[in-house]
Amino acid sequence: KNQVEQSPQSLIILEGKNCTLQCNYTVSPFSNLRWYKQDTGRGPVSLTIMTFSENTKSNGRYTATLDADTKQSSLHITASQLSDSASYICVVSVSGGYNKLIFGAGTRLAVHP
Amino acid sequence: EAQVTQNPRYLITVTGKKLTVTCSQNMNHEYMSWYRQDPGLGLRQIYYSMNVEVTDKGDVPEGYKVSRKEKRNFPLILESPSPNQTSLYFCASSSRWGARATARSPLHFGNGTRLTVT
């Protein structure tokens, strides 16, 4: 069964600190993995996309990694800001021409001053 | 500004009273989709459309209908809403989808419609 599991469910950190969010998936065949940021009361917004051959991709203070062998991805946030408070959703796309995206339940991050 | 617009943002209704949530995108995207988001669960796909007059069921289509008469619009219809359809709904669009998606073709989401059915 295609699944995407994210951990932790929620996380509280202090402003300026770093954090890492995890995404494990059992999706096959794998096409790509995308991280979205969802602010409260808004729709998700894409942060980064990674294909099978990519190990690391950065978008400002956000760095995503992908280990296709272990089927794990992480999103690292550096020097957190209050505006990073949001839910972060891992989405894996199934290959083969399907219109299939498997969504994780998200990690809710709260950055406190 | 490129955007996906959903209306209304909030809706409270009673069981059995038909309702429509509208969705419109101004990016000329071929692909559009509806999702529902419930606490503790990932976004679940209700219906999707790959182009005008082409729609298909997602993972949780029961109790919903859609239509795609124009490229920009993709309304979600609840013919007889029930309390288990209380949820946060998102419409999304993309120039590409699934395996064809690239870094330049993420899903663009609307800001959601919070529906309560009593």
PDB file of N, CA and C in Angstrom, chain A residues 11-106:
ATOM      1  N   LEU A  11       6.068  19.994  16.452  1.00  0.00           N
ATOM      2  CA  LEU A  11       7.396  20.362  16.917  1.00  0.00           C
ATOM      3  C   LEU A  11       7.375  21.820  17.334  1.00  0.00           C
ATOM      4  N   ILE A  12       7.995  22.096  18.472  1.00  0.00           N
ATOM      5  CA  ILE A  12       8.138  23.482  18.928  1.00  0.00           C
ATOM      6  C   ILE A  12       9.627  23.784  19.064  1.00  0.00           C
ATOM      7  N   ILE A  13      10.054  24.869  18.444  1.00  0.00           N
ATOM      8  CA  ILE A  13      11.460  25.270  18.566  1.00  0.00           C
ATOM      9  C   ILE A  13      11.522  26.765  18.838  1.00  0.00           C
ATOM     10  N   LEU A  14      12.693  27.203  19.293  1.00  0.00           N
ATOM     11  CA  LEU A  14      12.887  28.622  19.532  1.00  0.00           C
ATOM     12  C   LEU A  14      13.425  29.292  18.269  1.00  0.00           C
ATOM     13  N   GLU A  15      13.038  30.514  18.100  1.00  0.00           N
ATOM     14  CA  GLU A  15      13.494  31.301  16.963  1.00  0.00           C
ATOM     15  C   GLU A  15      15.019  31.281  16.864  1.00  0.00           C
ATOM     16  N   GLY A  16      15.509  31.072  15.652  1.00  0.00           N
ATOM     17  CA  GLY A  16      16.947  31.035  15.433  1.00  0.00           C
ATOM     18  C   GLY A  16      17.540  29.632  15.433  1.00  0.00           C
ATOM     19  N   LYS A  17      16.792  28.680  15.990  1.00  0.00           N
ATOM     20  CA  LYS A  17      17.287  27.298  16.032  1.00  0.00           C
ATOM     21  C   LYS A  17      17.011  26.581  14.722  1.00  0.00           C
ATOM     22  N   ASN A  18      17.719  25.491  14.507  1.00  0.00           N
ATOM     23  CA  ASN A  18      17.511  24.645  13.335  1.00  0.00           C
ATOM     24  C   ASN A  18      16.591  23.482  13.692  1.00  0.00           C
ATOM     25  N   CYS A  19      15.981  22.900  12.683  1.00  0.00           N
ATOM     26  CA  CYS A  19      15.177  21.708  12.923  1.00  0.00           C
ATOM     27  C   CYS A  19      15.138  20.862  11.660  1.00  0.00           C
ATOM     28  N   THR A  20      14.806  19.581  11.858  1.00  0.00           N
ATOM     29  CA  THR A  20      14.714  18.648  10.739  1.00  0.00           C
ATOM     30  C   THR A  20      13.413  17.872  10.837  1.00  0.00           C
ATOM     31  N   LEU A  21      12.688  17.855   9.727  1.00  0.00           N
ATOM     32  CA  LEU A  21      11.437  17.111   9.644  1.00  0.00           C
ATOM     33  C   LEU A  21      11.669  15.884   8.771  1.00  0.00           C
ATOM     34  N   GLN A  22      11.011  14.787   9.131  1.00  0.00           N
ATOM     35  CA  GLN A  22      11.245  13.529   8.436  1.00  0.00           C
ATOM     36  C   GLN A  22      10.041  13.075   7.624  1.00  0.00           C
ATOM     37  N   CYS A  23      10.338  12.387   6.539  1.00  0.00           N
ATOM     38  CA  CYS A  23       9.292  11.814   5.685  1.00  0.00           C
ATOM     39  C   CYS A  23       9.763  10.447   5.218  1.00  0.00           C
ATOM     40  N   ASN A  24       9.006   9.414   5.558  1.00  0.00           N
ATOM     41  CA  ASN A  24       9.287   8.054   5.090  1.00  0.00           C
ATOM     42  C   ASN A  24       8.145   7.624   4.179  1.00  0.00           C
ATOM     43  N   TYR A  25       8.496   6.984   3.088  1.00  0.00           N
ATOM     44  CA  TYR A  25       7.446   6.610   2.157  1.00  0.00           C
ATOM     45  C   TYR A  25       7.595   5.169   1.696  1.00  0.00           C
ATOM     46  N   THR A  26       6.471   4.587   1.364  1.00  0.00           N
ATOM     47  CA  THR A  26       6.449   3.249   0.773  1.00  0.00           C
ATOM     48  C   THR A  26       5.642   3.347  -0.503  1.00  0.00           C
ATOM     49  N   VAL A  27       6.124   4.171  -1.408  1.00  0.00           N
ATOM     50  CA  VAL A  27       5.446   4.430  -2.676  1.00  0.00           C
ATOM     51  C   VAL A  27       6.240   3.786  -3.789  1.00  0.00           C
ATOM     52  N   SER A  28       5.542   3.078  -4.642  1.00  0.00           N
ATOM     53  CA  SER A  28       6.207   2.426  -5.759  1.00  0.00           C
ATOM     54  C   SER A  28       5.255   2.323  -6.948  1.00  0.00           C
ATOM     55  N   PRO A  29       5.724   2.598  -8.129  1.00  0.00           N
ATOM     56  CA  PRO A  29       7.044   3.143  -8.451  1.00  0.00           C
ATOM     57  C   PRO A  29       7.124   4.636  -8.167  1.00  0.00           C
ATOM     58  N   PHE A  30       8.285   5.063  -7.701  1.00  0.00           N
ATOM     59  CA  PHE A  30       8.503   6.439  -7.268  1.00  0.00           C
ATOM     60  C   PHE A  30       8.803   7.333  -8.457  1.00  0.00           C
ATOM     61  N   SER A  31       8.214   8.526  -8.442  1.00  0.00           N
ATOM     62  CA  SER A  31       8.504   9.504  -9.473  1.00  0.00           C
ATOM     63  C   SER A  31       9.242  10.710  -8.886  1.00  0.00           C
ATOM     64  N   ASN A  32       8.608  11.386  -7.957  1.00  0.00           N
ATOM     65  CA  ASN A  32       9.257  12.535  -7.340  1.00  0.00           C
ATOM     66  C   ASN A  32       8.656  12.789  -5.961  1.00  0.00           C
ATOM     67  N   LEU A  33       9.327  13.618  -5.186  1.00  0.00           N
ATOM     68  CA  LEU A  33       8.881  13.947  -3.842  1.00  0.00           C
ATOM     69  C   LEU A  33       8.934  15.454  -3.694  1.00  0.00           C
ATOM     70  N   ARG A  34       7.861  15.987  -3.161  1.00  0.00           N
ATOM     71  CA  ARG A  34       7.767  17.441  -3.016  1.00  0.00           C
ATOM     72  C   ARG A  34       7.411  17.791  -1.579  1.00  0.00           C
ATOM     73  N   TRP A  35       8.006  18.857  -1.082  1.00  0.00           N
ATOM     74  CA  TRP A  35       7.630  19.405   0.220  1.00  0.00           C
ATOM     75  C   TRP A  35       6.801  20.663   0.013  1.00  0.00           C
ATOM     76  N   TYR A  36       5.718  20.735   0.767  1.00  0.00           N
ATOM     77  CA  TYR A  36       4.855  21.915   0.743  1.00  0.00           C
ATOM     78  C   TYR A  36       4.820  22.538   2.136  1.00  0.00           C
ATOM     79  N   LYS A  37       4.659  23.848   2.157  1.00  0.00           N
ATOM     80  CA  LYS A  37       4.443  24.576   3.400  1.00  0.00           C
ATOM     81  C   LYS A  37       3.010  25.092   3.406  1.00  0.00           C
ATOM     82  N   GLN A  38       2.312  24.830   4.525  1.00  0.00           N
ATOM     83  CA  GLN A  38       0.932  25.288   4.634  1.00  0.00           C
ATOM     84  C   GLN A  38       0.776  26.193   5.849  1.00  0.00           C
ATOM     85  N   ASP A  39       0.622  27.477   5.607  1.00  0.00           N
ATOM     86  CA  ASP A  39       0.341  28.412   6.678  1.00  0.00           C
ATOM     87  C   ASP A  39      -1.101  28.241   7.130  1.00  0.00           C
ATOM     88  N   THR A  40      -1.352  28.574   8.379  1.00  0.00           N
ATOM     89  CA  THR A  40      -2.699  28.441   8.933  1.00  0.00           C
ATOM     90  C   THR A  40      -3.685  29.255   8.101  1.00  0.00           C
ATOM     91  N   GLY A  41      -4.767  28.601   7.687  1.00  0.00           N
ATOM     92  CA  GLY A  41      -5.790  29.296   6.928  1.00  0.00           C
ATOM     93  C   GLY A  41      -5.461  29.499   5.463  1.00  0.00           C
ATOM     94  N   ARG A  42      -4.413  28.886   4.988  1.00  0.00           N
ATOM     95  CA  ARG A  42      -4.021  29.029   3.583  1.00  0.00           C
ATOM     96  C   ARG A  42      -3.828  27.666   2.937  1.00  0.00           C
ATOM     97  N   GLY A  43      -3.751  27.664   1.626  1.00  0.00           N
ATOM     98  CA  GLY A  43      -3.452  26.431   0.923  1.00  0.00           C
ATOM     99  C   GLY A  43      -1.954  26.151   0.931  1.00  0.00           C
ATOM    100  N   PRO A  44      -1.567  24.894   0.731  1.00  0.00           N
ATOM    101  CA  PRO A  44      -0.138  24.546   0.697  1.00  0.00           C
ATOM    102  C   PRO A  44       0.583  25.233  -0.468  1.00  0.00           C
ATOM    103  N   VAL A  45       1.854  25.537  -0.234  1.00  0.00           N
ATOM    104  CA  VAL A  45       2.697  26.160  -1.253  1.00  0.00           C
ATOM    105  C   VAL A  45       3.953  25.316  -1.405  1.00  0.00           C
ATOM    106  N   SER A  46       4.336  25.034  -2.647  1.00  0.00           N
ATOM    107  CA  SER A  46       5.485  24.177  -2.901  1.00  0.00           C
ATOM    108  C   SER A  46       6.792  24.829  -2.450  1.00  0.00           C
ATOM    109  N   LEU A  47       7.625  24.042  -1.748  1.00  0.00           N
ATOM    110  CA  LEU A  47       8.954  24.503  -1.341  1.00  0.00           C
ATOM    111  C   LEU A  47      10.031  23.949  -2.258  1.00  0.00           C
ATOM    112  N   THR A  48       9.943  22.666  -2.540  1.00  0.00           N
ATOM    113  CA  THR A  48      10.980  22.039  -3.345  1.00  0.00           C
ATOM    114  C   THR A  48      10.466  20.710  -3.889  1.00  0.00           C
ATOM    115  N   ILE A  49      11.049  20.292  -4.994  1.00  0.00           N
ATOM    116  CA  ILE A  49      10.733  18.991  -5.578  1.00  0.00           C
ATOM    117  C   ILE A  49      12.033  18.237  -5.810  1.00  0.00           C
ATOM    118  N   MET A  50      12.000  16.921  -5.582  1.00  0.00           N
ATOM    119  CA  MET A  50      13.184  16.105  -5.770  1.00  0.00           C
ATOM    120  C   MET A  50      12.813  14.871  -6.575  1.00  0.00           C
ATOM    121  N   THR A  51      13.649  14.582  -7.576  1.00  0.00           N
ATOM    122  CA  THR A  51      13.454  13.381  -8.361  1.00  0.00           C
ATOM    123  C   THR A  51      14.376  12.286  -7.852  1.00  0.00           C
ATOM    124  N   PHE A  52      14.285  11.131  -8.461  1.00  0.00           N
ATOM    125  CA  PHE A  52      14.995   9.944  -7.990  1.00  0.00           C
ATOM    126  C   PHE A  52      16.498  10.180  -7.894  1.00  0.00           C
ATOM    127  N   SER A  53      17.045  10.937  -8.824  1.00  0.00           N
ATOM    128  CA  SER A  53      18.507  11.088  -8.909  1.00  0.00           C
ATOM    129  C   SER A  53      19.058  12.224  -8.048  1.00  0.00           C
ATOM    130  N   GLU A  54      18.185  12.967  -7.385  1.00  0.00           N
ATOM    131  CA  GLU A  54      18.644  14.110  -6.599  1.00  0.00           C
ATOM    132  C   GLU A  54      18.741  13.751  -5.133  1.00  0.00           C
ATOM    133  N   ASN A  55      19.835  14.151  -4.497  1.00  0.00           N
ATOM    134  CA  ASN A  55      20.043  13.869  -3.078  1.00  0.00           C
ATOM    135  C   ASN A  55      19.721  15.064  -2.188  1.00  0.00           C
ATOM    136  N   THR A  56      20.010  16.243  -2.698  1.00  0.00           N
ATOM    137  CA  THR A  56      19.836  17.451  -1.900  1.00  0.00           C
ATOM    138  C   THR A  56      19.356  18.590  -2.787  1.00  0.00           C
ATOM    139  N   LYS A  57      18.454  19.370  -2.218  1.00  0.00           N
ATOM    140  CA  LYS A  57      18.016  20.571  -2.929  1.00  0.00           C
ATOM    141  C   LYS A  57      17.676  21.643  -1.903  1.00  0.00           C
ATOM    142  N   SER A  58      18.118  22.845  -2.184  1.00  0.00           N
ATOM    143  CA  SER A  58      17.903  23.941  -1.231  1.00  0.00           C
ATOM    144  C   SER A  58      17.007  25.013  -1.809  1.00  0.00           C
ATOM    145  N   ASN A  59      16.296  25.657  -0.911  1.00  0.00           N
ATOM    146  CA  ASN A  59      15.451  26.793  -1.268  1.00  0.00           C
ATOM    147  C   ASN A  59      15.569  27.777  -0.109  1.00  0.00           C
ATOM    148  N   GLY A  60      16.561  28.649  -0.194  1.00  0.00           N
ATOM    149  CA  GLY A  60      16.796  29.582   0.900  1.00  0.00           C
ATOM    150  C   GLY A  60      17.241  28.833   2.144  1.00  0.00           C
ATOM    151  N   ARG A  61      16.503  29.014   3.241  1.00  0.00           N
ATOM    152  CA  ARG A  61      16.869  28.359   4.492  1.00  0.00           C
ATOM    153  C   ARG A  61      16.321  26.942   4.580  1.00  0.00           C
ATOM    154  N   TYR A  62      15.646  26.493   3.554  1.00  0.00           N
ATOM    155  CA  TYR A  62      15.099  25.145   3.523  1.00  0.00           C
ATOM    156  C   TYR A  62      16.001  24.249   2.674  1.00  0.00           C
ATOM    157  N   THR A  63      16.365  23.105   3.229  1.00  0.00           N
ATOM    158  CA  THR A  63      17.154  22.124   2.493  1.00  0.00           C
ATOM    159  C   THR A  63      16.479  20.766   2.600  1.00  0.00           C
ATOM    160  N   ALA A  64      16.151  20.204   1.450  1.00  0.00           N
ATOM    161  CA  ALA A  64      15.527  18.880   1.425  1.00  0.00           C
ATOM    162  C   ALA A  64      16.556  17.859   0.990  1.00  0.00           C
ATOM    163  N   THR A  65      16.490  16.683   1.597  1.00  0.00           N
ATOM    164  CA  THR A  65      17.351  15.580   1.193  1.00  0.00           C
ATOM    165  C   THR A  65      16.476  14.391   0.829  1.00  0.00           C
ATOM    166  N   LEU A  66      17.019  13.545  -0.005  1.00  0.00           N
ATOM    167  CA  LEU A  66      16.289  12.353  -0.424  1.00  0.00           C
ATOM    168  C   LEU A  66      17.244  11.173  -0.478  1.00  0.00           C
ATOM    169  N   ASP A  67      16.862  10.089   0.158  1.00  0.00           N
ATOM    170  CA  ASP A  67      17.578   8.817   0.060  1.00  0.00           C
ATOM    171  C   ASP A  67      16.602   7.817  -0.553  1.00  0.00           C
ATOM    172  N   ALA A  68      16.746   7.621  -1.853  1.00  0.00           N
ATOM    173  CA  ALA A  68      15.801   6.752  -2.560  1.00  0.00           C
ATOM    174  C   ALA A  68      15.960   5.284  -2.173  1.00  0.00           C
ATOM    175  N   ASP A  69      17.136   4.919  -1.676  1.00  0.00           N
ATOM    176  CA  ASP A  69      17.341   3.527  -1.265  1.00  0.00           C
ATOM    177  C   ASP A  69      16.553   3.178  -0.016  1.00  0.00           C
ATOM    178  N   THR A  70      16.610   4.074   0.960  1.00  0.00           N
ATOM    179  CA  THR A  70      15.884   3.838   2.212  1.00  0.00           C
ATOM    180  C   THR A  70      14.494   4.447   2.182  1.00  0.00           C
ATOM    181  N   LYS A  71      14.168   5.147   1.107  1.00  0.00           N
ATOM    182  CA  LYS A  71      12.859   5.777   0.929  1.00  0.00           C
ATOM    183  C   LYS A  71      12.573   6.756   2.070  1.00  0.00           C
ATOM    184  N   GLN A  72      13.552   7.631   2.269  1.00  0.00           N
ATOM    185  CA  GLN A  72      13.419   8.643   3.301  1.00  0.00           C
ATOM    186  C   GLN A  72      13.783  10.006   2.738  1.00  0.00           C
ATOM    187  N   SER A  73      13.082  11.008   3.235  1.00  0.00           N
ATOM    188  CA  SER A  73      13.407  12.388   2.892  1.00  0.00           C
ATOM    189  C   SER A  73      13.372  13.206   4.172  1.00  0.00           C
ATOM    190  N   SER A  74      14.135  14.271   4.184  1.00  0.00           N
ATOM    191  CA  SER A  74      14.092  15.178   5.318  1.00  0.00           C
ATOM    192  C   SER A  74      14.052  16.614   4.812  1.00  0.00           C
ATOM    193  N   LEU A  75      13.477  17.456   5.640  1.00  0.00           N
ATOM    194  CA  LEU A  75      13.461  18.892   5.351  1.00  0.00           C
ATOM    195  C   LEU A  75      14.128  19.581   6.524  1.00  0.00           C
ATOM    196  N   HIS A  76      15.233  20.236   6.234  1.00  0.00           N
ATOM    197  CA  HIS A  76      15.997  20.916   7.278  1.00  0.00           C
ATOM    198  C   HIS A  76      15.756  22.413   7.166  1.00  0.00           C
ATOM    199  N   ILE A  77      15.398  23.012   8.283  1.00  0.00           N
ATOM    200  CA  ILE A  77      15.177  24.455   8.320  1.00  0.00           C
ATOM    201  C   ILE A  77      16.278  25.081   9.168  1.00  0.00           C
ATOM    202  N   THR A  78      16.971  26.003   8.577  1.00  0.00           N
ATOM    203  CA  THR A  78      18.106  26.649   9.243  1.00  0.00           C
ATOM    204  C   THR A  78      17.710  28.022   9.781  1.00  0.00           C
ATOM    205  N   ALA A  79      18.201  28.335  10.957  1.00  0.00           N
ATOM    206  CA  ALA A  79      17.981  29.669  11.545  1.00  0.00           C
ATOM    207  C   ALA A  79      16.509  30.047  11.474  1.00  0.00           C
ATOM    208  N   SER A  80      15.693  29.272  12.152  1.00  0.00           N
ATOM    209  CA  SER A  80      14.242  29.407  12.030  1.00  0.00           C
ATOM    210  C   SER A  80      13.763  30.824  12.357  1.00  0.00           C
ATOM    211  N   GLN A  81      12.673  31.190  11.703  1.00  0.00           N
ATOM    212  CA  GLN A  81      12.030  32.481  11.925  1.00  0.00           C
ATOM    213  C   GLN A  81      10.579  32.238  12.332  1.00  0.00           C
ATOM    214  N   LEU A  82       9.982  33.238  12.946  1.00  0.00           N
ATOM    215  CA  LEU A  82       8.589  33.101  13.376  1.00  0.00           C
ATOM    216  C   LEU A  82       7.683  32.739  12.206  1.00  0.00           C
ATOM    217  N   SER A  83       8.020  33.235  11.033  1.00  0.00           N
ATOM    218  CA  SER A  83       7.210  32.978   9.841  1.00  0.00           C
ATOM    219  C   SER A  83       7.316  31.534   9.345  1.00  0.00           C
ATOM    220  N   ASP A  84       8.225  30.779   9.920  1.00  0.00           N
ATOM    221  CA  ASP A  84       8.324  29.357   9.558  1.00  0.00           C
ATOM    222  C   ASP A  84       7.241  28.531  10.242  1.00  0.00           C
ATOM    223  N   SER A  85       6.548  29.120  11.194  1.00  0.00           N
ATOM    224  CA  SER A  85       5.465  28.408  11.872  1.00  0.00           C
ATOM    225  C   SER A  85       4.392  28.053  10.848  1.00  0.00           C
ATOM    226  N   ALA A  86       4.193  26.756  10.671  1.00  0.00           N
ATOM    227  CA  ALA A  86       3.296  26.270   9.622  1.00  0.00           C
ATOM    228  C   ALA A  86       3.266  24.755   9.694  1.00  0.00           C
ATOM    229  N   SER A  87       2.447  24.158   8.849  1.00  0.00           N
ATOM    230  CA  SER A  87       2.511  22.709   8.648  1.00  0.00           C
ATOM    231  C   SER A  87       3.322  22.424   7.402  1.00  0.00           C
ATOM    232  N   TYR A  88       4.126  21.377   7.463  1.00  0.00           N
ATOM    233  CA  TYR A  88       4.960  20.999   6.325  1.00  0.00           C
ATOM    234  C   TYR A  88       4.517  19.619   5.855  1.00  0.00           C
ATOM    235  N   ILE A  89       4.185  19.552   4.581  1.00  0.00           N
ATOM    236  CA  ILE A  89       3.572  18.348   4.027  1.00  0.00           C
ATOM    237  C   ILE A  89       4.501  17.731   2.988  1.00  0.00           C
ATOM    238  N   CYS A  90       4.713  16.445   3.132  1.00  0.00           N
ATOM    239  CA  CYS A  90       5.528  15.673   2.193  1.00  0.00           C
ATOM    240  C   CYS A  90       4.571  14.986   1.215  1.00  0.00           C
ATOM    241  N   VAL A  91       4.840  15.111  -0.075  1.00  0.00           N
ATOM    242  CA  VAL A  91       3.955  14.544  -1.093  1.00  0.00           C
ATOM    243  C   VAL A  91       4.800  13.733  -2.075  1.00  0.00           C
ATOM    244  N   VAL A  92       4.447  12.478  -2.252  1.00  0.00           N
ATOM    245  CA  VAL A  92       5.192  11.610  -3.159  1.00  0.00           C
ATOM    246  C   VAL A  92       4.329  11.290  -4.368  1.00  0.00           C
ATOM    247  N   SER A  93       4.915  11.387  -5.531  1.00  0.00           N
ATOM    248  CA  SER A  93       4.214  11.118  -6.774  1.00  0.00           C
ATOM    249  C   SER A  93       4.529   9.714  -7.258  1.00  0.00           C
ATOM    250  N   VAL A  94       3.495   8.992  -7.671  1.00  0.00           N
ATOM    251  CA  VAL A  94       3.666   7.646  -8.192  1.00  0.00           C
ATOM    252  C   VAL A  94       3.960   7.718  -9.677  1.00  0.00           C
ATOM    253  N   SER A  95       4.944   7.004 -10.115  1.00  0.00           N
ATOM    254  CA  SER A  95       5.341   7.030 -11.518  1.00  0.00           C
ATOM    255  C   SER A  95       4.416   6.175 -12.364  1.00  0.00           C
ATOM    256  N   GLY A  96       4.581   6.246 -13.669  1.00  0.00           N
ATOM    257  CA  GLY A  96       3.820   5.382 -14.560  1.00  0.00           C
ATOM    258  C   GLY A  96       2.678   6.077 -15.253  1.00  0.00           C
ATOM    259  N   GLY A  97       2.695   7.416 -15.242  1.00  0.00           N
ATOM    260  CA  GLY A  97       1.637   8.149 -15.940  1.00  0.00           C
ATOM    261  C   GLY A  97       0.366   8.283 -15.155  1.00  0.00           C
ATOM    262  N   TYR A  98       0.365   7.793 -13.926  1.00  0.00           N
ATOM    263  CA  TYR A  98      -0.833   7.937 -13.109  1.00  0.00           C
ATOM    264  C   TYR A  98      -0.980   9.366 -12.627  1.00  0.00           C
ATOM    265  N   ASN A  99      -2.185   9.729 -12.345  1.00  0.00           N
ATOM    266  CA  ASN A  99      -2.413  10.986 -11.680  1.00  0.00           C
ATOM    267  C   ASN A  99      -2.487  10.710 -10.195  1.00  0.00           C
ATOM    268  N   LYS A 100      -1.402  10.287  -9.562  1.00  0.00           N
ATOM    269  CA  LYS A 100      -1.477   9.854  -8.182  1.00  0.00           C
ATOM    270  C   LYS A 100      -0.441  10.549  -7.322  1.00  0.00           C
ATOM    271  N   LEU A 101      -0.937  11.297  -6.376  1.00  0.00           N
ATOM    272  CA  LEU A 101      -0.074  11.917  -5.376  1.00  0.00           C
ATOM    273  C   LEU A 101      -0.453  11.349  -4.025  1.00  0.00           C
ATOM    274  N   ILE A 102       0.532  10.938  -3.256  1.00  0.00           N
ATOM    275  CA  ILE A 102       0.304  10.427  -1.915  1.00  0.00           C
ATOM    276  C   ILE A 102       0.772  11.479  -0.921  1.00  0.00           C
ATOM    277  N   PHE A 103      -0.147  11.941  -0.090  1.00  0.00           N
ATOM    278  CA  PHE A 103       0.146  13.027   0.847  1.00  0.00           C
ATOM    279  C   PHE A 103       0.429  12.476   2.242  1.00  0.00           C
ATOM    280  N   GLY A 104       1.456  13.024   2.879  1.00  0.00           N
ATOM    281  CA  GLY A 104       1.635  12.778   4.291  1.00  0.00           C
ATOM    282  C   GLY A 104       0.691  13.638   5.106  1.00  0.00           C
ATOM    283  N   ALA A 105       0.549  13.312   6.381  1.00  0.00           N
ATOM    284  CA  ALA A 105      -0.370  14.068   7.241  1.00  0.00           C
ATOM    285  C   ALA A 105       0.219  15.392   7.704  1.00  0.00           C
ATOM    286  N   GLY A 106       1.518  15.566   7.497  1.00  0.00           N
ATOM    287  CA  GLY A 106       2.138  16.848   7.822  1.00  0.00           C
ATOM    288  C   GLY A 106       2.781  16.885   9.195  1.00  0.00           C
TER     289      GLY A 106
END
